[in-house]
Short mmCIF file of C-alpha atoms and ligand atoms in Angstrom, two decimals:
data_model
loop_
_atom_site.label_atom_id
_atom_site.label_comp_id
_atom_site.label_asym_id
_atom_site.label_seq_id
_atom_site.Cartn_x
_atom_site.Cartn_y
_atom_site.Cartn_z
CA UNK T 20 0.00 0.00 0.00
CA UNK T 21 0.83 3.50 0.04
CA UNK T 22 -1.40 6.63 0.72
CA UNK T 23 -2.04 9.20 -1.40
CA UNK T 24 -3.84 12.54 -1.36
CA UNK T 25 -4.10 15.39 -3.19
CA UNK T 26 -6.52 18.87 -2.98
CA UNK T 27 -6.37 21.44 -6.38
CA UNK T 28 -8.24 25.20 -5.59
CA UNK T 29 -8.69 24.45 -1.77
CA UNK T 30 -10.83 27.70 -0.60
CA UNK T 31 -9.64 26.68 2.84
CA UNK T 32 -5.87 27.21 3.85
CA UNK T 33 -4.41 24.16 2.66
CA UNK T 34 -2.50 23.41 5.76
CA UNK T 35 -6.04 22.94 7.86
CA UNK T 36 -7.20 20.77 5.02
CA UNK T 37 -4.22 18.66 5.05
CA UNK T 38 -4.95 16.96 8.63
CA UNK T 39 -7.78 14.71 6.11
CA UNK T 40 -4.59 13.33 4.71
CA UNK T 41 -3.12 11.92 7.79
CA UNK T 42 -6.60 10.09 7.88
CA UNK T 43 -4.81 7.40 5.76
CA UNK T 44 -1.49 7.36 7.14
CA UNK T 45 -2.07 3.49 7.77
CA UNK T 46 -1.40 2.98 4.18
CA UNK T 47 2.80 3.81 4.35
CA UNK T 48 4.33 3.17 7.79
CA UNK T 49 7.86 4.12 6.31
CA UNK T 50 7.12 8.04 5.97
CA UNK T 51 5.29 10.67 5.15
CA UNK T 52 5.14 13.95 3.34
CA UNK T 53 3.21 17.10 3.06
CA UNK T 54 4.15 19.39 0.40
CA UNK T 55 2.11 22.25 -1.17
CA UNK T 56 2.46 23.35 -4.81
CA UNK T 57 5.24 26.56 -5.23
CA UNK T 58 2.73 28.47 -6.99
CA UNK T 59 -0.26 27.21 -6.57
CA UNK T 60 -1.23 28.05 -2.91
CA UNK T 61 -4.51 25.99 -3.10
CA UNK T 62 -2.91 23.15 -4.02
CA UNK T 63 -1.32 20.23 -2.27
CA UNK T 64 -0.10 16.60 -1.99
CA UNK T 65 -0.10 14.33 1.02
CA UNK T 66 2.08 11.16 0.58
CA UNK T 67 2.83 7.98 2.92
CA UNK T 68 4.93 5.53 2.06
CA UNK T 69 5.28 1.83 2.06
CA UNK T 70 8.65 1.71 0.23
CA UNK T 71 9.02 -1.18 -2.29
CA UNK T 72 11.80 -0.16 -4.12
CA UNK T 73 14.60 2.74 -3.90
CA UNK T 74 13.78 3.44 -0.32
CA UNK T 75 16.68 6.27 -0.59
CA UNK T 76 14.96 8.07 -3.44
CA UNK T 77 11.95 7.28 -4.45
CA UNK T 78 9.94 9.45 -1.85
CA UNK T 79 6.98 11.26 -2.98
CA UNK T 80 5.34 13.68 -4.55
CA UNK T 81 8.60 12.69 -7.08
CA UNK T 82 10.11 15.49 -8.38
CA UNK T 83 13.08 14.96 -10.80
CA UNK T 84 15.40 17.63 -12.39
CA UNK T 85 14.42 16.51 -16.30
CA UNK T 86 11.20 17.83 -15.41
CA UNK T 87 10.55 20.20 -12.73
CA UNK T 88 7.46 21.12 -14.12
CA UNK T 89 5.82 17.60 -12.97
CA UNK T 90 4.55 16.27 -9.43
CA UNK T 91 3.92 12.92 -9.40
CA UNK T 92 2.25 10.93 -6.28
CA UNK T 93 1.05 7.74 -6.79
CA UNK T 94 0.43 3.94 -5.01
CA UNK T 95 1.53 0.93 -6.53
CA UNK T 96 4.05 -1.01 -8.36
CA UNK T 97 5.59 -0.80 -12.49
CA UNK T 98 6.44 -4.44 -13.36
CA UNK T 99 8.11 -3.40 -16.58
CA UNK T 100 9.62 -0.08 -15.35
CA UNK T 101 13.11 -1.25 -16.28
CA UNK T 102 11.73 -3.06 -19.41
CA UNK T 103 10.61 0.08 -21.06
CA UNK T 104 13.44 2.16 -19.47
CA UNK T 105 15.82 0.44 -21.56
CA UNK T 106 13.27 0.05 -24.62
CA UNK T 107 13.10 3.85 -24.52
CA UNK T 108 16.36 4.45 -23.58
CA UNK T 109 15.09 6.49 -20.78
CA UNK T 110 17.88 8.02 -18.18
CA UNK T 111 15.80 7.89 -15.02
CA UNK T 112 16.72 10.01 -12.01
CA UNK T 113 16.03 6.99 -8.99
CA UNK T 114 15.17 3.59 -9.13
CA UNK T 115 11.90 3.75 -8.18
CA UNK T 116 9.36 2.30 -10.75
CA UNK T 117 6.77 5.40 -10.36
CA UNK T 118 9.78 7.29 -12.53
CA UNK T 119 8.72 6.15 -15.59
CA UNK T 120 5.18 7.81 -15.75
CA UNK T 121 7.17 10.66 -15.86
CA UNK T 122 9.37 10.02 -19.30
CA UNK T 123 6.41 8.35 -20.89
CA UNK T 124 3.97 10.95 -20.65
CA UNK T 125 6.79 13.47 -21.57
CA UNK T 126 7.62 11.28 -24.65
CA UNK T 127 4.14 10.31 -25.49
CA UNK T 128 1.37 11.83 -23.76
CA UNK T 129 -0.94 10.29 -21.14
CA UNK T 130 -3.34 8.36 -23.13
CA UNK T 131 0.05 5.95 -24.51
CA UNK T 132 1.82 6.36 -21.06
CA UNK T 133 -1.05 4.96 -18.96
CA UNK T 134 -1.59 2.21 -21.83
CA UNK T 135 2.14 0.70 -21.50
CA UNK T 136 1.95 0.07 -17.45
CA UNK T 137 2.21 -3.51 -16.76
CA UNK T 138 1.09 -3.15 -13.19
CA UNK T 139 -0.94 -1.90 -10.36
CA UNK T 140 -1.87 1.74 -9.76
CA UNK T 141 -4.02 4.70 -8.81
CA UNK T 142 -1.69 7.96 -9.64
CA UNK T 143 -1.97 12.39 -9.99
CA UNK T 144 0.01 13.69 -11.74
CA UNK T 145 0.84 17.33 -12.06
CA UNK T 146 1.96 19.20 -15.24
CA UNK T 147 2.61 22.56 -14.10
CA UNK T 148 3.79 24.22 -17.02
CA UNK T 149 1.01 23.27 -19.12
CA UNK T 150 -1.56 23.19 -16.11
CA UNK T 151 -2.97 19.94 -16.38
CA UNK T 152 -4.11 17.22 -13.68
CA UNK T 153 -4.32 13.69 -14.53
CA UNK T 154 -5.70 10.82 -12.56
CA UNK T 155 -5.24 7.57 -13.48
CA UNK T 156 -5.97 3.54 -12.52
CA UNK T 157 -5.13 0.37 -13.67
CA UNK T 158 -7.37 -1.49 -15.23
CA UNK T 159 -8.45 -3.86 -12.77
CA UNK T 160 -8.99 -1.43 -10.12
CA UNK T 161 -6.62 -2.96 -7.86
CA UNK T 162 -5.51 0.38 -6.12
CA UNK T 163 -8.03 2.37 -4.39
CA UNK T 164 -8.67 5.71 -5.66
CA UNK T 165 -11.11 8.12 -4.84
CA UNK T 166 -12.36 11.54 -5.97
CA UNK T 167 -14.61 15.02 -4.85
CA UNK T 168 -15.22 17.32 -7.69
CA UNK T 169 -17.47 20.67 -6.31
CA UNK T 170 -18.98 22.71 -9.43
CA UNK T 171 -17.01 25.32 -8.51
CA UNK T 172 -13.58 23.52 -9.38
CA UNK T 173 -12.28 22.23 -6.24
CA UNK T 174 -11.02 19.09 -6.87
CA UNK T 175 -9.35 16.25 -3.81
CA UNK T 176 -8.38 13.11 -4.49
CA UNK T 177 -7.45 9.90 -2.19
CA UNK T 178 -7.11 6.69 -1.53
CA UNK T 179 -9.58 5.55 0.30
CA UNK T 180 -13.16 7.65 0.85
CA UNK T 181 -12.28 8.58 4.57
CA UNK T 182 -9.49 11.09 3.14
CA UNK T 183 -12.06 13.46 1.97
CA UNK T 184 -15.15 13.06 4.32
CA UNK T 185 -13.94 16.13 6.44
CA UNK T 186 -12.53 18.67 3.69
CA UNK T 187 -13.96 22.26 3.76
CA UNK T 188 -15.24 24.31 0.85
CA UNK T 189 -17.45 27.52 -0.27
CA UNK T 190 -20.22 25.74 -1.23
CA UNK T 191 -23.35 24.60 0.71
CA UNK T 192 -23.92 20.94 -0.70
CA UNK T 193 -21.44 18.32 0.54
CA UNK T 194 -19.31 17.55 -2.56
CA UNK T 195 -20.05 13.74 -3.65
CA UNK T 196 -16.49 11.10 -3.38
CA UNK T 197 -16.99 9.15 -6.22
CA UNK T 198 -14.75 6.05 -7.09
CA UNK T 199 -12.25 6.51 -9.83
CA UNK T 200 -12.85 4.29 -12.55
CA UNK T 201 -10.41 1.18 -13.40
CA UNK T 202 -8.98 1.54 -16.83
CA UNK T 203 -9.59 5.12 -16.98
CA UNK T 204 -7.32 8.31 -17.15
CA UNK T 205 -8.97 11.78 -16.58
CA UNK T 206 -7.49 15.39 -17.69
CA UNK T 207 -8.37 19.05 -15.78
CA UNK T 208 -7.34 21.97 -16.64
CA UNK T 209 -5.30 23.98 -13.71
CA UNK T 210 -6.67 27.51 -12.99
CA UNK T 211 -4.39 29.98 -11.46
CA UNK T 212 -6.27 29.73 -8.53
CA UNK T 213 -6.25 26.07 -8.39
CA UNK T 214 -9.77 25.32 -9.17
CA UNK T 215 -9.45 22.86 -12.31
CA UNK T 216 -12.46 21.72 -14.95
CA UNK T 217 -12.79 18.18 -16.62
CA UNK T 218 -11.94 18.17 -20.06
CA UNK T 219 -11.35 14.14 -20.80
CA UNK T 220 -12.37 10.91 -19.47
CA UNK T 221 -11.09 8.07 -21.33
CA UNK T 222 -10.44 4.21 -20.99
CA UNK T 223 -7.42 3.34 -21.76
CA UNK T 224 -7.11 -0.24 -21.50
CA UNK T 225 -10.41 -3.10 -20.74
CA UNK T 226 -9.35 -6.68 -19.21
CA UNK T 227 -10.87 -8.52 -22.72
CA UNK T 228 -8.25 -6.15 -25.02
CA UNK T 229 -4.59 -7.22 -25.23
CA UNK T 230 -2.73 -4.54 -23.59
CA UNK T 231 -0.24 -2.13 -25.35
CA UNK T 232 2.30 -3.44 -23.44
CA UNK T 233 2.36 -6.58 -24.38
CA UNK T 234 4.49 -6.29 -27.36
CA UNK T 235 7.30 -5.25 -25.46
CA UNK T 236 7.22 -8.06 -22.72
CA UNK T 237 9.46 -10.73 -22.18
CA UNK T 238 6.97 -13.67 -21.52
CA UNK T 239 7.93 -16.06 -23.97
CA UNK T 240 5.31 -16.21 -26.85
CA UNK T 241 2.21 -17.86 -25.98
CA UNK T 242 1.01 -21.21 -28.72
CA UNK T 243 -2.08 -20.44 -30.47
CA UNK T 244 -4.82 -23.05 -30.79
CA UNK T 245 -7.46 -24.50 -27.99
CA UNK T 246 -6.35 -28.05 -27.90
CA UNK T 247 -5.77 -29.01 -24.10
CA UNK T 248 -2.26 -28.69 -24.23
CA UNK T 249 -1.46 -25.51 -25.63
CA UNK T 250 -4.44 -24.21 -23.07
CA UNK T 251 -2.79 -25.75 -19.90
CA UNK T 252 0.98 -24.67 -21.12
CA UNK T 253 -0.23 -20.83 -21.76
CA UNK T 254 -1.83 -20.62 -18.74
CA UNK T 255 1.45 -22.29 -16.82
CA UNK T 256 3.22 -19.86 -18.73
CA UNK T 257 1.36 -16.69 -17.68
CA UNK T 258 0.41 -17.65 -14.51
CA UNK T 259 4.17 -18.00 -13.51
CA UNK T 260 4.66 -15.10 -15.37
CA UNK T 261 2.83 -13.33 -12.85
CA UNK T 262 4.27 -14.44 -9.91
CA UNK T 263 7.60 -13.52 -11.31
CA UNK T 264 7.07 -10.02 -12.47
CA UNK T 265 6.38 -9.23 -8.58
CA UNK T 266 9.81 -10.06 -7.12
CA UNK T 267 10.90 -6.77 -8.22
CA UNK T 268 9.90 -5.94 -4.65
CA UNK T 269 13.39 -4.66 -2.84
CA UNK T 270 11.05 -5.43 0.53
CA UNK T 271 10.52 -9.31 1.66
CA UNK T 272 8.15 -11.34 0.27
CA UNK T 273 5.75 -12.73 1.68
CA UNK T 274 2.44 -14.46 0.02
CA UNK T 275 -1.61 -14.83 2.00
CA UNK T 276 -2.68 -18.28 1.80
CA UNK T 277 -6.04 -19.81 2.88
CA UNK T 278 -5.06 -23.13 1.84
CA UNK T 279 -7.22 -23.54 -1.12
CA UNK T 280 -6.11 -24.44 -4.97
CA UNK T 281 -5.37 -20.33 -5.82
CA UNK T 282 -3.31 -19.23 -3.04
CA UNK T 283 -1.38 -22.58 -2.82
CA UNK T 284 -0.37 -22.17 -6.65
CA UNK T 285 0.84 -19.05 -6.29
CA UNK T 286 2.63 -20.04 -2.97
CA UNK T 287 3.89 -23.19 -4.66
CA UNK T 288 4.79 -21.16 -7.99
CA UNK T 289 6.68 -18.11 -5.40
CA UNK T 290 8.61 -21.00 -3.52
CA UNK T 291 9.86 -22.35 -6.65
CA UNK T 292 10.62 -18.96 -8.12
CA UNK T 293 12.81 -17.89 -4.84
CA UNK T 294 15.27 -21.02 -5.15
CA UNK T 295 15.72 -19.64 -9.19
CA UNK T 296 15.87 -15.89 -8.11
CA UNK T 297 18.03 -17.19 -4.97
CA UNK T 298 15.92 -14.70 -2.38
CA UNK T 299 18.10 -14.33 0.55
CA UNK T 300 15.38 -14.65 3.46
CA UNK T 301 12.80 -17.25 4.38
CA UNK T 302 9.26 -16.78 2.91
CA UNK T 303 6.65 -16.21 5.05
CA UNK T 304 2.47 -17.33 4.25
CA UNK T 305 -0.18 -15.19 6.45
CA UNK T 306 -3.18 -16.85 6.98
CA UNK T 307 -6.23 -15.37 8.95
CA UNK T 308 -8.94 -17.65 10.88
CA UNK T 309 -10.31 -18.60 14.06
CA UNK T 310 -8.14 -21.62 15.72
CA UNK T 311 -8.84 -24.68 13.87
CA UNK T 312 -10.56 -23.27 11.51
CA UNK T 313 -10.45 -25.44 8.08
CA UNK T 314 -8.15 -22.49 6.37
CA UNK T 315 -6.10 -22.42 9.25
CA UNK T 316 -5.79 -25.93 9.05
CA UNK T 317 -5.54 -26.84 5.45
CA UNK T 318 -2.84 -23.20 5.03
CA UNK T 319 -0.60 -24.97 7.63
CA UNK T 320 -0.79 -28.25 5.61
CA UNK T 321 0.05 -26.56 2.22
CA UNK T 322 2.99 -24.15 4.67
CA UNK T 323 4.68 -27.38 5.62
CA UNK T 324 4.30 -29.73 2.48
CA UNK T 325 5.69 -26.71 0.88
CA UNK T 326 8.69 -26.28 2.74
CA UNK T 327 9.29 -29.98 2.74
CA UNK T 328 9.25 -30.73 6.28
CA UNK T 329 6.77 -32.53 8.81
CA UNK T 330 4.76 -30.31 10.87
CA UNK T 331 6.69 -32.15 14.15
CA UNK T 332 9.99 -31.36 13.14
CA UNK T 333 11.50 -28.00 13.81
CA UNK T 334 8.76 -25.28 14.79
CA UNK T 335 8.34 -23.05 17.42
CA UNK T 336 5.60 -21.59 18.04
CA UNK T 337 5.03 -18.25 19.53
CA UNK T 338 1.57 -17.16 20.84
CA UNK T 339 0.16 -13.42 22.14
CA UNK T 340 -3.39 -12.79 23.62
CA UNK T 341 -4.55 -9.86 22.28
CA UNK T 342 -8.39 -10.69 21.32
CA UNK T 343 -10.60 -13.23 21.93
CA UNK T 344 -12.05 -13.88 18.48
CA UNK T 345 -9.80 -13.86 15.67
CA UNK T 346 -6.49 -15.51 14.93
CA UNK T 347 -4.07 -14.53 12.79
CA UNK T 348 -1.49 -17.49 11.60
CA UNK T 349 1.40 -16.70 10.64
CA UNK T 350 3.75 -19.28 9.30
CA UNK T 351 7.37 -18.83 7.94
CA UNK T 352 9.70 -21.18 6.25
CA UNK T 353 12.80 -21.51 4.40
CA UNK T 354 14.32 -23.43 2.23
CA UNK T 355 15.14 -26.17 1.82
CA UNK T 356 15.45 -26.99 5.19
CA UNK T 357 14.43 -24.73 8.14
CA UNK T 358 11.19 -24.43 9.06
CA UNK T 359 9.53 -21.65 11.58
CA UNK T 360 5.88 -21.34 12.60
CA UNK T 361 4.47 -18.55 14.14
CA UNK T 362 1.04 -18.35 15.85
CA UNK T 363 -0.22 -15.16 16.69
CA UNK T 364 -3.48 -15.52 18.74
CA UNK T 365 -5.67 -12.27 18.99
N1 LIG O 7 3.48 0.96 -1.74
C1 LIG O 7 3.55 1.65 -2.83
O1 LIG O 7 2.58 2.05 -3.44
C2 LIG O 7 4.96 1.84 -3.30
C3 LIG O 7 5.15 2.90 -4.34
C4 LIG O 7 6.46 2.72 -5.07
N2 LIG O 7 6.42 1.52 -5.88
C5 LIG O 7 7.59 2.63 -4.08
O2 LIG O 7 8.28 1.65 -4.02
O3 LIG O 7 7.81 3.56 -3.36
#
């Protein structure tokens, strides 16, 4: 996760109005930031950070000196940020893979930016110098984003709806938070006095469509034809695919698993993965259920057979009272042949 927040043509000092964005400061333990726009007094971003990768530079709103005309806040995570670094021959400031929103849309304009991300994200993005907003998701929706739009202009955005519950502004109707749509990019125009007015709301990508992307990815090409074969070896191919496009995380990895068929194969798929990639720390499955609960039982099953050791032979097990009702699992190992498990009783 990460939080982010944003309010364009505030009425209300903007340092009042920022104490809605520490309303989602659960979303990025690592740190936070509050910076209004240098020339635009109404405007403002609030930013906190779950780091995934550059923890040095990669804070937010990114700034770089190519184009100190942009702010850029967003949550998620660029699979192919290095793949279409080098394809474009971008020089990028940090390491972090939010950095290449920025050379895209300055090479190609939102509309072709948004349609190359292989990944997960809700963004805003500033363009000072031609005074522009854009907001932006991926297409299945799987960052939070939320938006308030008053007819008078003033425009907040965050991720989740509690961010903007409490804002102040001139008019007398409560300003509706609407969802932001998956797929979708949207343009304002920037007022000098921060107020800003729609002018495009487009889909750039739907989940039946290839994706622009995908002529540029690595995944090795997939067989045509519906015979059983070819079916089962594409999706193989894709679904491992996906698992492996995520260990660009610089944090450690860990993977939810109830036990059932999907979170086992990706479990099964990550462990597999780790030997190849050579991960240097133990990977961890969180599972959530009251005590002997059939998840809880069948996730410690699929934990164990997974790291290749009986359930008898070397676990600890740590327990804290914190709740009566709900028990959170939490079961480590490593491989291929230590094995921790961790019970943390609410
Ligand atoms: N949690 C996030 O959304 C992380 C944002 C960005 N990928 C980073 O590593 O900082």
């Amino acid at each position: 996760m990460c939080g982010i927040w944003a309010v364009f043509g505030s009425d209300e000092c903007v340092s009042s109005q920022c104490a809605s964005a520490m309303k989602v400061a659960h979303r990025g333990p690592d740190a936070f930031r509050i910076e209004n726009v240098n020339g635009f007094t109404n405007c403002c971003f609030g930013f906190h950070r779950l780091a995934i990768v550059d923890q040095l530079y990669g804070m937010q709103p990114l700034r770089i000196k190519k184009f100190p005309f942009l702010w850029f806040c967003y949550n998620g995570e660029i699979y192919n940020h290095r793949l279409l670094r080098d394809q474009f021959q971008f020089e990028t400031q940090t390491e972090m893979d939010g950095e290449i929103l920025l050379h895209l849309y300055d090479r190609f304009g939102i509309q072709k930016m948004a349609s190359l991300l292989d990944g997960v994200f809700a963004f805003i993005l500033l363009d000072t110098a031609n005074r522009k907003v854009f907001l932006g998701r991926d297409t299945y929706g799987v960052r939070p984003l939320f938006k308030s739009v008053t007819d008078d202009g003033f425009l907040a955005v965050c991720s989740e709806a509690k961010g903007l519950t409490d804002l102040s502004h001139a008019l007398d109707t409560p300003a509706k938070i609407v969802p932001f749509l998956p797929g979708h990019f949207e343009v304002f125009e920037l007022k000098q006095n921060g107020k800003v007015q729609s002018v495009q709301m487009e889909q750039f990508h739907c989940c039946t469509k290839e994706p622009a992307h995908a002529i540029y990815d690595t995944v090795e090409r997939l067989s045509t034809g519906f015979d059983m074969e070819t079916v089962k070896t594409n999706i193989r191919t894709l679904f491992e695919n996906a698992v492996r496009k995520r260990l660009m995380a610089q944090r450690r990895i860990g993977c939810l698993l109830s036990g059932g068929l999907d979170s086992s194969l990706v479990a099964a798929t990550l462990v597999k993965l780790a030997k190849v990639e050579k991960l240097p720390y133990p990977l961890q499955t969180f599972s959530i259920g009251s005590e002997d609960s059939p998840d809880i039982i069948a996730s410690r099953k699929v934990s164990f057979s997974l790291a290749n050791v009986s359930p008898s032979e070397k676990q600890t097990k740590l327990t804290y009272k914190l709740n009566r009702n709900v028990s959170l699992h939490i079961f480590s190992f490593i491989l291929p042949d230590r094995c921790h498990l961790c019970h943390l009783k609410f």
